[in-house]
Amino acid sequence: MNRIRHEGPLIIGGGLAGLSAALEAAPRKVLVITPAPLLQACSSAWAQGGVAAALSAEDDPALHAADTAAAGAGLVDPEVARALTGDGRETVEWLASLGAPFDRDADGGFSVSLEAAHSKARVARVGGDGAGRAILSALVASVRAATHIEVWENGRLRALVQDSTGRVRGAVIERDGRLTEVLAPAVVLATGGA
């Protein structure tokens, strides 16, 4: 088995979470492992609807968090809901800056719709129900253009490498029938449901 030491984060997963983490890790060198070519390696491309965020002047993250907790019928961790909804606007704006083609209103703002258990219109859509593929395509283009990111397509996680204290220090990756142990200072598991 080959062994390499990677100087930056090792990210397992090529969907929205993994690629977002890779882009945000700049300027650190990142190695992304994905089981298939980008855009084909995850369920992110199948996501429909849009991205919920408090984007209008009539809305705010605290109200969004409250709606999320209410819809969760006691299963939502309020602290996590606050953290996720608190960054919603910044996240949508960041995705748009990368080229995600969110639908816009007549004034150029994000077009939002009222859906499900939301008390305010806050779902930013992309081409109706094409959000997942469109947003992922924008992230893939940004990842391919980023000089700090290397992508190993057709790589499969076979094992995590732990030190004597149990801390994860890397992963064993299978590519083209060969195993490579990749040691890294940080390992991000972003394998979702694919």
Tab-separated table of C-alpha atoms in Angstrom:
chain	number	residue	atom	x	y	z
A	1	MET	CA	0.000	0.000	0.000
A	2	ASN	CA	1.270	3.454	-0.905
A	3	ARG	CA	1.368	6.101	1.813
A	4	ILE	CA	1.306	9.853	1.277
A	5	ARG	CA	1.245	12.823	3.627
A	6	HIS	CA	-1.106	15.559	2.543
A	7	GLU	CA	-0.393	18.982	4.051
A	8	GLY	CA	-4.006	20.205	4.213
A	9	PRO	CA	-7.519	18.901	4.807
A	10	LEU	CA	-8.613	15.594	3.303
A	11	ILE	CA	-12.283	15.786	2.328
A	12	ILE	CA	-14.226	12.615	1.620
A	13	GLY	CA	-17.247	13.493	-0.528
A	14	GLY	CA	-17.886	15.540	-3.657
A	15	GLY	CA	-21.348	16.940	-2.988
A	16	LEU	CA	-22.469	20.359	-1.800
A	17	ALA	CA	-21.031	19.938	1.706
A	18	GLY	CA	-17.674	18.524	0.643
A	19	LEU	CA	-17.061	21.013	-2.154
A	20	SER	CA	-18.151	23.934	0.038
A	21	ALA	CA	-15.669	22.817	2.689
A	22	ALA	CA	-12.936	22.523	0.061
A	23	LEU	CA	-13.531	26.043	-1.232
A	24	GLU	CA	-13.697	27.525	2.256
A	25	ALA	CA	-10.426	25.849	3.282
A	26	ALA	CA	-8.380	28.165	1.043
A	27	PRO	CA	-5.529	28.845	1.040
A	28	ARG	CA	-4.774	25.443	2.574
A	29	LYS	CA	-4.135	22.700	0.035
A	30	VAL	CA	-7.162	20.396	-0.075
A	31	LEU	CA	-7.560	16.863	-1.378
A	32	VAL	CA	-11.141	15.853	-2.227
A	33	ILE	CA	-12.007	12.175	-2.673
A	34	THR	CA	-15.147	11.380	-4.646
A	35	PRO	CA	-16.409	7.951	-5.781
A	36	ALA	CA	-17.331	9.114	-9.299
A	37	PRO	CA	-16.744	12.153	-11.505
A	38	LEU	CA	-17.919	15.417	-9.972
A	39	LEU	CA	-21.640	16.045	-10.589
A	40	GLN	CA	-22.187	12.274	-10.642
A	41	ALA	CA	-20.824	11.363	-7.244
A	42	CYS	CA	-23.531	12.547	-4.897
A	43	SER	CA	-27.204	13.016	-4.239
A	44	SER	CA	-26.866	16.822	-4.065
A	45	ALA	CA	-27.685	17.100	-7.763
A	46	TRP	CA	-31.092	15.538	-7.106
A	47	ALA	CA	-32.105	18.151	-4.526
A	48	GLN	CA	-35.161	20.092	-5.601
A	49	GLY	CA	-36.995	23.102	-4.263
A	50	GLY	CA	-34.499	25.671	-3.114
A	51	VAL	CA	-32.524	27.022	-0.196
A	52	ALA	CA	-34.388	28.345	2.841
A	53	ALA	CA	-32.908	31.527	4.316
A	54	ALA	CA	-34.178	34.758	5.858
A	55	LEU	CA	-33.537	36.936	2.811
A	56	SER	CA	-36.332	39.510	2.903
A	57	ALA	CA	-36.595	42.659	5.031
A	58	GLU	CA	-39.704	41.162	6.693
A	59	ASP	CA	-37.823	38.087	7.882
A	60	ASP	CA	-34.964	37.354	10.259
A	61	PRO	CA	-32.856	34.332	11.253
A	62	ALA	CA	-34.439	34.054	14.716
A	63	LEU	CA	-37.911	33.679	13.194
A	64	HIS	CA	-36.534	31.131	10.725
A	65	ALA	CA	-35.003	29.171	13.619
A	66	ALA	CA	-38.320	29.269	15.495
A	67	ASP	CA	-40.186	27.987	12.424
A	68	THR	CA	-37.612	25.210	12.058
A	69	ALA	CA	-37.979	24.167	15.693
A	70	ALA	CA	-41.784	24.215	15.467
A	71	ALA	CA	-41.775	22.100	12.305
A	72	GLY	CA	-39.444	19.615	13.985
A	73	ALA	CA	-42.003	18.832	16.687
A	74	GLY	CA	-39.421	18.602	19.451
A	75	LEU	CA	-36.731	16.831	17.421
A	76	VAL	CA	-34.744	19.957	16.503
A	77	ASP	CA	-31.769	21.089	18.563
A	78	PRO	CA	-32.502	24.833	18.950
A	79	GLU	CA	-28.809	25.723	19.065
A	80	VAL	CA	-28.179	23.954	15.755
A	81	ALA	CA	-31.254	25.601	14.207
A	82	ARG	CA	-29.977	29.032	15.282
A	83	ALA	CA	-26.518	28.330	13.878
A	84	LEU	CA	-27.852	27.156	10.512
A	85	THR	CA	-30.439	29.881	10.066
A	86	GLY	CA	-28.068	32.573	11.309
A	87	ASP	CA	-25.759	31.999	8.338
A	88	GLY	CA	-28.517	31.539	5.750
A	89	ARG	CA	-28.278	34.911	4.004
A	90	GLU	CA	-24.474	34.799	3.852
A	91	THR	CA	-24.581	31.270	2.467
A	92	VAL	CA	-27.062	32.093	-0.306
A	93	GLU	CA	-25.076	35.214	-1.225
A	94	TRP	CA	-21.857	33.167	-1.270
A	95	LEU	CA	-23.425	30.520	-3.522
A	96	ALA	CA	-24.700	33.264	-5.843
A	97	SER	CA	-21.202	34.806	-5.950
A	98	LEU	CA	-19.901	31.448	-7.178
A	99	GLY	CA	-22.411	31.484	-10.021
A	100	ALA	CA	-25.430	29.650	-8.608
A	101	PRO	CA	-28.213	31.146	-10.761
A	102	PHE	CA	-30.855	31.881	-8.126
A	103	ASP	CA	-34.145	33.230	-9.452
A	104	ARG	CA	-34.327	37.014	-9.021
A	105	ASP	CA	-37.174	39.447	-8.512
A	106	ALA	CA	-37.742	42.611	-10.583
A	107	ASP	CA	-35.386	44.584	-8.313
A	108	GLY	CA	-32.550	42.058	-8.641
A	109	GLY	CA	-33.038	40.574	-5.173
A	110	PHE	CA	-33.580	36.907	-4.489
A	111	SER	CA	-37.030	35.696	-5.475
A	112	VAL	CA	-38.395	33.792	-2.477
A	113	SER	CA	-41.464	31.629	-2.038
A	114	LEU	CA	-43.548	30.597	0.961
A	115	GLU	CA	-43.433	26.843	1.476
A	116	ALA	CA	-44.097	24.122	4.031
A	117	ALA	CA	-43.962	25.253	7.667
A	118	HIS	CA	-42.277	28.592	7.001
A	119	SER	CA	-44.164	31.623	8.311
A	120	LYS	CA	-42.424	33.903	5.786
A	121	ALA	CA	-41.452	33.563	2.147
A	122	ARG	CA	-37.827	32.423	2.384
A	123	VAL	CA	-37.147	29.652	-0.134
A	124	ALA	CA	-34.732	30.923	-2.795
A	125	ARG	CA	-35.200	28.849	-5.919
A	126	VAL	CA	-33.064	28.078	-8.937
A	127	GLY	CA	-34.980	27.525	-12.157
A	128	GLY	CA	-38.034	26.291	-10.330
A	129	ASP	CA	-37.037	22.903	-8.925
A	130	GLY	CA	-33.507	22.647	-10.328
A	131	ALA	CA	-31.666	23.955	-7.271
A	132	GLY	CA	-29.455	20.970	-6.499
A	133	ARG	CA	-27.890	20.474	-9.922
A	134	ALA	CA	-27.539	24.215	-10.606
A	135	ILE	CA	-25.901	25.009	-7.270
A	136	LEU	CA	-23.660	21.942	-7.472
A	137	SER	CA	-22.618	22.897	-11.022
A	138	ALA	CA	-21.524	26.331	-9.777
A	139	LEU	CA	-19.509	24.742	-6.964
A	140	VAL	CA	-17.900	22.222	-9.323
A	141	ALA	CA	-16.814	25.029	-11.671
A	142	SER	CA	-15.303	26.920	-8.724
A	143	VAL	CA	-13.525	23.813	-7.440
A	144	ARG	CA	-12.076	23.071	-10.870
A	145	ALA	CA	-10.782	26.649	-11.085
A	146	ALA	CA	-9.312	26.652	-7.563
A	147	THR	CA	-5.568	26.087	-7.484
A	148	HIS	CA	-5.623	24.910	-3.851
A	149	ILE	CA	-7.916	21.932	-4.531
A	150	GLU	CA	-6.950	18.550	-5.960
A	151	VAL	CA	-9.756	16.088	-6.722
A	152	TRP	CA	-9.348	12.334	-6.864
A	153	GLU	CA	-12.327	11.045	-8.807
A	154	ASN	CA	-13.273	7.374	-8.675
A	155	GLY	CA	-11.794	7.049	-5.200
A	156	ARG	CA	-13.475	5.048	-2.466
A	157	LEU	CA	-12.980	5.343	1.257
A	158	ARG	CA	-12.012	1.923	2.593
A	159	ALA	CA	-10.953	2.797	6.143
A	160	LEU	CA	-10.155	5.672	8.442
A	161	VAL	CA	-6.645	5.801	9.868
A	162	GLN	CA	-6.495	6.468	13.607
A	163	ASP	CA	-3.581	7.152	15.918
A	164	SER	CA	-3.077	5.455	19.294
A	165	THR	CA	-5.520	7.880	20.969
A	166	GLY	CA	-8.281	7.117	18.462
A	167	ARG	CA	-7.972	10.431	16.638
A	168	VAL	CA	-8.548	10.204	12.887
A	169	ARG	CA	-5.312	11.036	11.057
A	170	GLY	CA	-6.154	10.001	7.520
A	171	ALA	CA	-7.903	7.496	5.319
A	172	VAL	CA	-7.261	4.494	3.121
A	173	ILE	CA	-8.482	5.254	-0.393
A	174	GLU	CA	-8.972	2.741	-3.201
A	175	ARG	CA	-8.428	3.996	-6.757
A	176	ASP	CA	-7.967	1.868	-9.846
A	177	GLY	CA	-7.684	-1.248	-7.692
A	178	ARG	CA	-4.819	0.192	-5.619
A	179	LEU	CA	-4.901	1.269	-1.978
A	180	THR	CA	-3.306	4.503	-0.795
A	181	GLU	CA	-3.068	5.611	2.803
A	182	VAL	CA	-3.489	9.386	2.887
A	183	LEU	CA	-2.403	11.022	6.136
A	184	ALA	CA	-3.717	14.540	6.751
A	185	PRO	CA	-3.945	17.081	9.576
A	186	ALA	CA	-7.743	17.130	9.228
A	187	VAL	CA	-10.289	14.749	7.721
A	188	VAL	CA	-13.775	15.918	6.760
A	189	LEU	CA	-16.419	13.249	6.179
A	190	ALA	CA	-18.998	14.737	3.815
A	191	THR	CA	-20.441	11.542	2.404
A	192	GLY	CA	-24.118	12.354	2.921
A	193	GLY	CA	-26.535	9.837	1.527
A	194	ALA	CA	-24.844	8.857	-1.717
